[in-house]
PDB file of C-alpha atoms in Angstrom:
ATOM      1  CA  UNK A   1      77.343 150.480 168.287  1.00 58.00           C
ATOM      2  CA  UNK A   2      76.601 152.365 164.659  1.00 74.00           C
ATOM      3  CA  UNK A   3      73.205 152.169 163.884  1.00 92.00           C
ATOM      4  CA  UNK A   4      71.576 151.202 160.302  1.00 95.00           C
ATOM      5  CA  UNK A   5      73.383 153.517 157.850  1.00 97.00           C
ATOM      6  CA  UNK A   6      71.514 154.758 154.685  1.00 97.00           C
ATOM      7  CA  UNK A   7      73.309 156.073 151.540  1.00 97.00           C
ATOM      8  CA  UNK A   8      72.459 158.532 149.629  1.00 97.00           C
ATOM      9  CA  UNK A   9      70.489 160.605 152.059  1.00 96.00           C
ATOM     10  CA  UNK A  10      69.025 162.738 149.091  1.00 96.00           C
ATOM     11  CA  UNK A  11      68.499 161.928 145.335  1.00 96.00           C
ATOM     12  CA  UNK A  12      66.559 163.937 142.515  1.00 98.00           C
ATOM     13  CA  UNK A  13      66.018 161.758 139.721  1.00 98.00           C
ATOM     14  CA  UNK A  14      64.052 161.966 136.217  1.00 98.00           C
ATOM     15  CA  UNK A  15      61.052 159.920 135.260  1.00 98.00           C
ATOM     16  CA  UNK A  16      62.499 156.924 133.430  1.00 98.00           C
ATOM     17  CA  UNK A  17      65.688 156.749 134.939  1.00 98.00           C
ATOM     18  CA  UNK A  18      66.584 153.888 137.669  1.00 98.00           C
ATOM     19  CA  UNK A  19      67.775 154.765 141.076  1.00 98.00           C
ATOM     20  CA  UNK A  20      69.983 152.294 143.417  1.00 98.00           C
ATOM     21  CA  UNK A  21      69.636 152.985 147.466  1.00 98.00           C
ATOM     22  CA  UNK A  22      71.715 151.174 150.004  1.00 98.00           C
ATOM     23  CA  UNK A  23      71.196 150.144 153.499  1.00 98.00           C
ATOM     24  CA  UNK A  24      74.505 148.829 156.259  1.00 98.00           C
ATOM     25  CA  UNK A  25      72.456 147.285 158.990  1.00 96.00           C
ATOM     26  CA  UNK A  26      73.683 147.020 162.545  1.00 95.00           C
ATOM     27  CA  UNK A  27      76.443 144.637 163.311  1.00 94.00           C
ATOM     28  CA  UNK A  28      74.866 140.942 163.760  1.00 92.00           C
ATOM     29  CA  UNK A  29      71.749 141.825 162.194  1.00 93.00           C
ATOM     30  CA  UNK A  30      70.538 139.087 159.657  1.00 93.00           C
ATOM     31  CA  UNK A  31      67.560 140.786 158.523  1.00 93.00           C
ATOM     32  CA  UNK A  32      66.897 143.540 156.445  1.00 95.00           C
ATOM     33  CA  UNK A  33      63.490 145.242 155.467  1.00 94.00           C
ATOM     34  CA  UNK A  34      62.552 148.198 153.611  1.00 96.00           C
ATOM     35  CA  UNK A  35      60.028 150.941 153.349  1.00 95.00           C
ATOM     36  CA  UNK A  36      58.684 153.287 151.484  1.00 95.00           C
ATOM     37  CA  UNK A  37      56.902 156.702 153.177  1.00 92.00           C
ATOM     38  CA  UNK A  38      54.538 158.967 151.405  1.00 87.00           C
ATOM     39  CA  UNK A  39      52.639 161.868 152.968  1.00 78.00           C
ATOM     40  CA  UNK A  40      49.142 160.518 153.943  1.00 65.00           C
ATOM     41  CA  UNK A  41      50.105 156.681 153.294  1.00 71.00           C
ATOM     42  CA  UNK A  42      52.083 155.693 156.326  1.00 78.00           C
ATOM     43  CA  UNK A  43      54.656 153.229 156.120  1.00 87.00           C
ATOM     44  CA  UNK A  44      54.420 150.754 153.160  1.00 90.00           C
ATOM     45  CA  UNK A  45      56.310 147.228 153.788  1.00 91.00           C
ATOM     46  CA  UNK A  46      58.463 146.987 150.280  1.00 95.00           C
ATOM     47  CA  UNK A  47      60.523 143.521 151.032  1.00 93.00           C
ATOM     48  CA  UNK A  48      62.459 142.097 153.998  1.00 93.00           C
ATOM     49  CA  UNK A  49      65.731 140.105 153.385  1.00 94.00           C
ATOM     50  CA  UNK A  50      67.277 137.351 155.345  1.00 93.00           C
ATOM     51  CA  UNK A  51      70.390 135.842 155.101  1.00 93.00           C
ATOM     52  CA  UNK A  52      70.223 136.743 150.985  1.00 95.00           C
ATOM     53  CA  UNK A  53      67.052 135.335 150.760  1.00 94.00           C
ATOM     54  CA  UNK A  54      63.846 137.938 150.289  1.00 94.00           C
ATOM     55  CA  UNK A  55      61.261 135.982 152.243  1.00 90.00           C
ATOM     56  CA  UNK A  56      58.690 138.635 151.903  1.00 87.00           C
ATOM     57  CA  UNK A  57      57.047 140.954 149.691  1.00 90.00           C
ATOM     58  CA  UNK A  58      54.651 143.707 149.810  1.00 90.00           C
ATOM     59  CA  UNK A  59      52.390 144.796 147.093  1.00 90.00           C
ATOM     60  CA  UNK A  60      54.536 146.823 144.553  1.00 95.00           C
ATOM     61  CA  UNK A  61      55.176 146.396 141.091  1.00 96.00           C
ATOM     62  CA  UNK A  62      58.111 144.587 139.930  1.00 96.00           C
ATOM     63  CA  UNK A  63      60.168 147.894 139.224  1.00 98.00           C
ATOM     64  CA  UNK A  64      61.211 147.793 142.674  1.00 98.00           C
ATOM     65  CA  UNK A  65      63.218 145.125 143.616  1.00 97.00           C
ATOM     66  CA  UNK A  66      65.976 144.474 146.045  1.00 97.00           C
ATOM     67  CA  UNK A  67      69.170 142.014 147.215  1.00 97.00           C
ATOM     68  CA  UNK A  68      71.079 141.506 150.315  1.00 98.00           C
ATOM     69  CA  UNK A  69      74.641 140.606 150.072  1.00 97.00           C
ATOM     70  CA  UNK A  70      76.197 137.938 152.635  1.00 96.00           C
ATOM     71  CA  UNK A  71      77.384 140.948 155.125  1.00 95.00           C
ATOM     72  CA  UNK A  72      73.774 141.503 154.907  1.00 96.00           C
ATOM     73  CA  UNK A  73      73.754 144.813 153.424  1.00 97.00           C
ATOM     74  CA  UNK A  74      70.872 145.513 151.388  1.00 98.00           C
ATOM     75  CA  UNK A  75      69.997 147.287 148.579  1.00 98.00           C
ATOM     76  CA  UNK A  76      66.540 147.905 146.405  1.00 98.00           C
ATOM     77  CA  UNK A  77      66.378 149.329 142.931  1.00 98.00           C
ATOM     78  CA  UNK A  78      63.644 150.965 141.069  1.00 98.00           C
ATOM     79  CA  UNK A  79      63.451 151.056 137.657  1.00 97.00           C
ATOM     80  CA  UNK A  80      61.666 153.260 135.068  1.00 97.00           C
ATOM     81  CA  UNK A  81      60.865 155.804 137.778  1.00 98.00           C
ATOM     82  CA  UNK A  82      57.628 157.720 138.304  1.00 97.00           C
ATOM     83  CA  UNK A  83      56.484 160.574 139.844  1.00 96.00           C
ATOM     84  CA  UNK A  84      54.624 158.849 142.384  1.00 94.00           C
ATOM     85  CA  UNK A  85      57.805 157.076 143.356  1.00 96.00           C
ATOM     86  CA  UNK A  86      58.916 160.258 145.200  1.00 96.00           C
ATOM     87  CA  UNK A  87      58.977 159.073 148.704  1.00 95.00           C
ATOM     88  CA  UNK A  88      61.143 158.803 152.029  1.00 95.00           C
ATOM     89  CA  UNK A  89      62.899 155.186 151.854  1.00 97.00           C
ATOM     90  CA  UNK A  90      63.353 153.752 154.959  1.00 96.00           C
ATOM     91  CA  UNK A  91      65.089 150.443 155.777  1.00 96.00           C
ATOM     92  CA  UNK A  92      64.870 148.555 158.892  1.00 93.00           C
ATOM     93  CA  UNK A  93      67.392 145.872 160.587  1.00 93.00           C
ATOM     94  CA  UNK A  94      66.506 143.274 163.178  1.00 89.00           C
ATOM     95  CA  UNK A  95      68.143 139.924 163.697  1.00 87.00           C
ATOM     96  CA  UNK A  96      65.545 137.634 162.644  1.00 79.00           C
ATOM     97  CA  UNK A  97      63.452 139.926 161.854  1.00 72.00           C
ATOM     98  CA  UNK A  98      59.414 138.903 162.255  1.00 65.00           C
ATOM     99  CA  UNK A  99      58.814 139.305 166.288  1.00 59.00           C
ATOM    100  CA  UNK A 100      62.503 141.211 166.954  1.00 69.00           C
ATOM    101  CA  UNK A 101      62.662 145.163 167.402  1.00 79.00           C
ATOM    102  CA  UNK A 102      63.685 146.666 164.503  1.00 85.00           C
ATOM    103  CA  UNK A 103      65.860 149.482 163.900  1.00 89.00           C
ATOM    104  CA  UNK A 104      65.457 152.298 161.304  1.00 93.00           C
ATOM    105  CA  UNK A 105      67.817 154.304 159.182  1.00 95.00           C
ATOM    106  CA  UNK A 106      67.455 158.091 158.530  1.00 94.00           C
ATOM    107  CA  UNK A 107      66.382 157.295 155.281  1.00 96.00           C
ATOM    108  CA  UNK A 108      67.156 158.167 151.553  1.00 97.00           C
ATOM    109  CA  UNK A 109      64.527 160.867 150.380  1.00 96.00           C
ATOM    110  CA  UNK A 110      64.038 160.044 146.445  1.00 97.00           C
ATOM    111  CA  UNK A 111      62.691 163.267 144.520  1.00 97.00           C
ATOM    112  CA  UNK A 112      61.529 162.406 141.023  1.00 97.00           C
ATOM    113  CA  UNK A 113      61.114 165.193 138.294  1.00 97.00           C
TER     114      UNK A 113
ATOM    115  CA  UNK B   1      45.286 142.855 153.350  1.00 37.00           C
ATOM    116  CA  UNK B   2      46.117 143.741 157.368  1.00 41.00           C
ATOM    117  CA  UNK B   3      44.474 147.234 159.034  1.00 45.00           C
ATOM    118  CA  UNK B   4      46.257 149.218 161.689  1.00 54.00           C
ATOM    119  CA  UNK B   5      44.664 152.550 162.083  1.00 49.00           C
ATOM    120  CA  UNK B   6      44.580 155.316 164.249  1.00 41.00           C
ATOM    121  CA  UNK B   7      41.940 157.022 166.285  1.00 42.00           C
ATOM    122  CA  UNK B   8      43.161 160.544 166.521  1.00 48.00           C
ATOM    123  CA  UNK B   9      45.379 161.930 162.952  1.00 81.00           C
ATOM    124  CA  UNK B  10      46.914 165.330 165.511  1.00 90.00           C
ATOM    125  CA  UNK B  11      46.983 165.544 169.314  1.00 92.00           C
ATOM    126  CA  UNK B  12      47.936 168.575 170.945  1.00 95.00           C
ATOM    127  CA  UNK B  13      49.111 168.322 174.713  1.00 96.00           C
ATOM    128  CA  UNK B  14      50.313 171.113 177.392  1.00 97.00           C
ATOM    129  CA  UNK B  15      53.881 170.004 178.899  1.00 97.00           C
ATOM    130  CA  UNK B  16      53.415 168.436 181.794  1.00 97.00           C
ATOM    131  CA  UNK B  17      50.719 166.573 181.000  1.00 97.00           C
ATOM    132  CA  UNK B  18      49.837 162.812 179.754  1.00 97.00           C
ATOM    133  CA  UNK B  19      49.271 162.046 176.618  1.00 96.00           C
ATOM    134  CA  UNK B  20      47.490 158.779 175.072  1.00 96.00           C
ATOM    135  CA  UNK B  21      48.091 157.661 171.379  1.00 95.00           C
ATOM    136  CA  UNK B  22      45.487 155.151 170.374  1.00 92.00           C
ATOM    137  CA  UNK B  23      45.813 152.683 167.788  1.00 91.00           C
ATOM    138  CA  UNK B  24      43.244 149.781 166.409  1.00 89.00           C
ATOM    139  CA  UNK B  25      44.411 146.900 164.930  1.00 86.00           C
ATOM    140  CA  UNK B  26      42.347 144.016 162.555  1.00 80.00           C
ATOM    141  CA  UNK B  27      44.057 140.713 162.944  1.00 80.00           C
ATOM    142  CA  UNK B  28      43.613 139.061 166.064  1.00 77.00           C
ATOM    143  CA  UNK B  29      46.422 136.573 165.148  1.00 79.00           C
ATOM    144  CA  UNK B  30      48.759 139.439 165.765  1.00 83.00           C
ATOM    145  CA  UNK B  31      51.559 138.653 168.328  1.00 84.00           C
ATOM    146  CA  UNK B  32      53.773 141.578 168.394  1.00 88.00           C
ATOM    147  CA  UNK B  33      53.530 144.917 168.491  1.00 91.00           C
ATOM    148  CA  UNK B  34      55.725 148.088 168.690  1.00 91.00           C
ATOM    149  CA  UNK B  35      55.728 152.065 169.015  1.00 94.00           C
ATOM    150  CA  UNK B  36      57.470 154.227 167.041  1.00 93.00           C
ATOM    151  CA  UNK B  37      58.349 157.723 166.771  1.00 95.00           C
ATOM    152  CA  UNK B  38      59.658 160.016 164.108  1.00 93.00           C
ATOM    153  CA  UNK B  39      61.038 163.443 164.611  1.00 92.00           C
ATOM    154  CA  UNK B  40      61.018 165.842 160.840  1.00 88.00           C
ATOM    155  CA  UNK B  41      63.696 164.230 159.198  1.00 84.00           C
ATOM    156  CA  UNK B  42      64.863 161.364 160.827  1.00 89.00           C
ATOM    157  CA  UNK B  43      63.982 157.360 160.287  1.00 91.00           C
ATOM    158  CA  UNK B  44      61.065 155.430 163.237  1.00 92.00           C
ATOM    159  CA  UNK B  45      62.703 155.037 166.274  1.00 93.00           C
ATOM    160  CA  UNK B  46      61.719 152.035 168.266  1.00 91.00           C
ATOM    161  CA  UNK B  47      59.814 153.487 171.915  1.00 94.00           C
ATOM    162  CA  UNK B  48      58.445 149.917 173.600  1.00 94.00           C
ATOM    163  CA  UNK B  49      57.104 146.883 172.178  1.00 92.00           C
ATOM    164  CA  UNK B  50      54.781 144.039 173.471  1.00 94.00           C
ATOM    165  CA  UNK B  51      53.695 140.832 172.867  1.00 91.00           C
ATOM    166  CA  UNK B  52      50.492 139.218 172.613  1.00 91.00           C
ATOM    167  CA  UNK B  53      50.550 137.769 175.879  1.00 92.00           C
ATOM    168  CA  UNK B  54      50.915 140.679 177.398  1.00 95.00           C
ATOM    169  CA  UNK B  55      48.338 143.428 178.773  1.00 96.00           C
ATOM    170  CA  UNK B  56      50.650 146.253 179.561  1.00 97.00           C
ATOM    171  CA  UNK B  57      54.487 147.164 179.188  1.00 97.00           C
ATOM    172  CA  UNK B  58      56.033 150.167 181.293  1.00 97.00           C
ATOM    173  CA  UNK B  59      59.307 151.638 180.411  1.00 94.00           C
ATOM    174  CA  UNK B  60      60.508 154.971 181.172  1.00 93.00           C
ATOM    175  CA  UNK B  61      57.970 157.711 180.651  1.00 96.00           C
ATOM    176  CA  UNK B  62      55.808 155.123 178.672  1.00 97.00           C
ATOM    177  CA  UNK B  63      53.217 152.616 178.932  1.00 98.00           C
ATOM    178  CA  UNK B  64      52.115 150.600 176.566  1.00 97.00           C
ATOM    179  CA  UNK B  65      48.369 148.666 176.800  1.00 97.00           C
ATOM    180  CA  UNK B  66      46.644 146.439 175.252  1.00 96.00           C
ATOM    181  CA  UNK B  67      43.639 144.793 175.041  1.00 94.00           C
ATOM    182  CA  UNK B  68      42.891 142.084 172.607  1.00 91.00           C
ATOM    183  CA  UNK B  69      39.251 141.615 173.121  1.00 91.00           C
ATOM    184  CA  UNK B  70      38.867 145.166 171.169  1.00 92.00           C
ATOM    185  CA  UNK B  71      42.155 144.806 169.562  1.00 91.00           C
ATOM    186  CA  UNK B  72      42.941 148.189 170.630  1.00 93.00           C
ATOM    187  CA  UNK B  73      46.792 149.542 171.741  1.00 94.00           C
ATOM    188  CA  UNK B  74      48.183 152.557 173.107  1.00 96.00           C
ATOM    189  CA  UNK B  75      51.075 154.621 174.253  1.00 97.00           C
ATOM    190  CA  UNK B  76      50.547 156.668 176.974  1.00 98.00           C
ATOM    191  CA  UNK B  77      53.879 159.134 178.175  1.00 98.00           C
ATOM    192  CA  UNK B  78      53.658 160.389 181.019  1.00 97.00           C
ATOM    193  CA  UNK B  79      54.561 164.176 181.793  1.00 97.00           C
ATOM    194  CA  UNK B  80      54.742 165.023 178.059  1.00 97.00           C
ATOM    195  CA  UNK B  81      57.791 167.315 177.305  1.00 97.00           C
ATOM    196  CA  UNK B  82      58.754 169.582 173.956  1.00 96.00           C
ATOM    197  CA  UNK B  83      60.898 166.831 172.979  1.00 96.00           C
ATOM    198  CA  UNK B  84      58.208 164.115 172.671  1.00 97.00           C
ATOM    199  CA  UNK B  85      56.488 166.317 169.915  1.00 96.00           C
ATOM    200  CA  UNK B  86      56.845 163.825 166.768  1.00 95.00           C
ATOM    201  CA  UNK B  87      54.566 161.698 165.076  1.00 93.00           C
ATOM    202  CA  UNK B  88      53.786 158.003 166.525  1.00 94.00           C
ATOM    203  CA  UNK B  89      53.290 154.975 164.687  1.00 90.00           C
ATOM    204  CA  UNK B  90      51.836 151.644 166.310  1.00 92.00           C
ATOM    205  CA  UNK B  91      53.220 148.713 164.091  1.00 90.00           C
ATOM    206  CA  UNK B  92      51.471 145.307 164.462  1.00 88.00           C
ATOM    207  CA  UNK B  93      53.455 142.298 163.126  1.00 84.00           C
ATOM    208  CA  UNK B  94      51.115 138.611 162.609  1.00 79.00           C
ATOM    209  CA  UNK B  95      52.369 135.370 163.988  1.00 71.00           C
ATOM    210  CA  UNK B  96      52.739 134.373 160.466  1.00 66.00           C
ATOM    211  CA  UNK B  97      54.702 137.076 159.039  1.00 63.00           C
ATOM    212  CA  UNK B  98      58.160 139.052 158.881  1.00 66.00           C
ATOM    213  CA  UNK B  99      56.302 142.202 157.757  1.00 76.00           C
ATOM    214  CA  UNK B 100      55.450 145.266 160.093  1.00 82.00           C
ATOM    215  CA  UNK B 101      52.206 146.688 159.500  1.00 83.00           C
ATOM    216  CA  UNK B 102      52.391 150.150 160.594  1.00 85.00           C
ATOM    217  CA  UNK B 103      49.320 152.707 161.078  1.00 80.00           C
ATOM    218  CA  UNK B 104      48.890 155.987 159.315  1.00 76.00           C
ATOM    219  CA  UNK B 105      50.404 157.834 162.208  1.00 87.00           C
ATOM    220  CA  UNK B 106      49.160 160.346 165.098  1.00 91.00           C
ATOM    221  CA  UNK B 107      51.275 163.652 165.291  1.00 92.00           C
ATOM    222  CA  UNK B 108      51.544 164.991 168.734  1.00 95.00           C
ATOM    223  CA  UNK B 109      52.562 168.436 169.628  1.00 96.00           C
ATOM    224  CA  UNK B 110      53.205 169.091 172.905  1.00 96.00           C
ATOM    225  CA  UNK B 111      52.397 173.092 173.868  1.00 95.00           C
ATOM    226  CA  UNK B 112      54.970 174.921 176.050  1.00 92.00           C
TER     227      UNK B 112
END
């Protein structure tokens, strides 16, 4: 079956602008959860989405922000875009999410100039 | 906040041999927990997960241990090939939670 499917898979943006990222999870997956990846920082939890509701939240500020769509598709914004945005983005499906395995996309890697 | 770290930042291993990625973990509450491993360029992929009431998980080439009196996991993999060079994250996810706390990350590079 297709795995989780991240578009675009590059992006250079300027400081200021906004930036959109989308994530297709795998069929019959219900939750959605996303990432971002910075050399020397690890993973950092963003949001996970369930069933269109975000039911958790990491610690970022409220430029990033996300929605999931009722075929559970995801997306996350970020708005007025830093430097220290640049980052892989990585989003993750599982079917409850919480205690499920979780499945990663490639990732969208977000350059910002 | 929640604390998964890592003993070891690099591990170098000849093929052929075992290798052992440790990883500590802060909140005994945890109930899950899974290895992953990413290759340059490509997203975690999911290796073997385990629950809290378990002490050990085989699959193939891996095991995965742990021990909740030090709150301690690891991934060993048995006869380490070229292919297993990547870095490996442990992710530890609370009872309470939907969130994946992952550690820092060990990179292991396996010597021909």
């Amino acid at each position: 079956k297709a795995g989780v499917t991240q578009t675009p898979r590059y992006l250079i943006k300027t400081r200021g602008q906004q930036v959109t990222l989308s994530c297709s999870p795998i069929s019959g997956h219900r939750s959605v959860s996303w990432y971002q990846q910075t050399p020397g920082q690890g993973l950092q939890f963003l949001f996970e989405y369930f069933s269109e509701t975000q039911r958790n939240k990491g610690n970022f500020p409220g430029r990033f922000s996300g929605r999931q769509f009722s075929n559970s598709r995801s997306e996350m914004n970020v708005s007025t875009l830093e430097l220290g945005d640049s980052a892989l983005y990585l989003c993750a499906s599982s079917r409850q999410g919480g205690d499920t395995e979780a499945f990663f996309g490639q990732g969208t890697r977000l350059t910002v100039v | 906040g929640e604390s998964v770290g890592l003993h070891l930042p690099t591990l170098s291993v000849q093929e052929g041999d075992n290798s052992i990625i440790n990883c500590a973990y802060s909140n005994s509450a945890s109930d899950y927990f899974i290895w992953y491993k990413q290759e340059s360029g490509k997203g975690p992929q999911f290796i073997i997960d385990i629950r809290s009431n378990m002490d050990k998980r085989q699959g193939q080439r891996v095991t995965v241990l742990l021990n909740k009196t030090v709150k301690h996991l690891s991934l060993q993999i048995a006869a380490t090939q070229p292919g297993d060079s990547a870095v490996y994250f442990c992710a530890e996810i609370p009872l309470t939670g939907n969130q994946f706390y992952f550690g820092t990350g060990t990179s292991l590079t396996v010597i021909p």
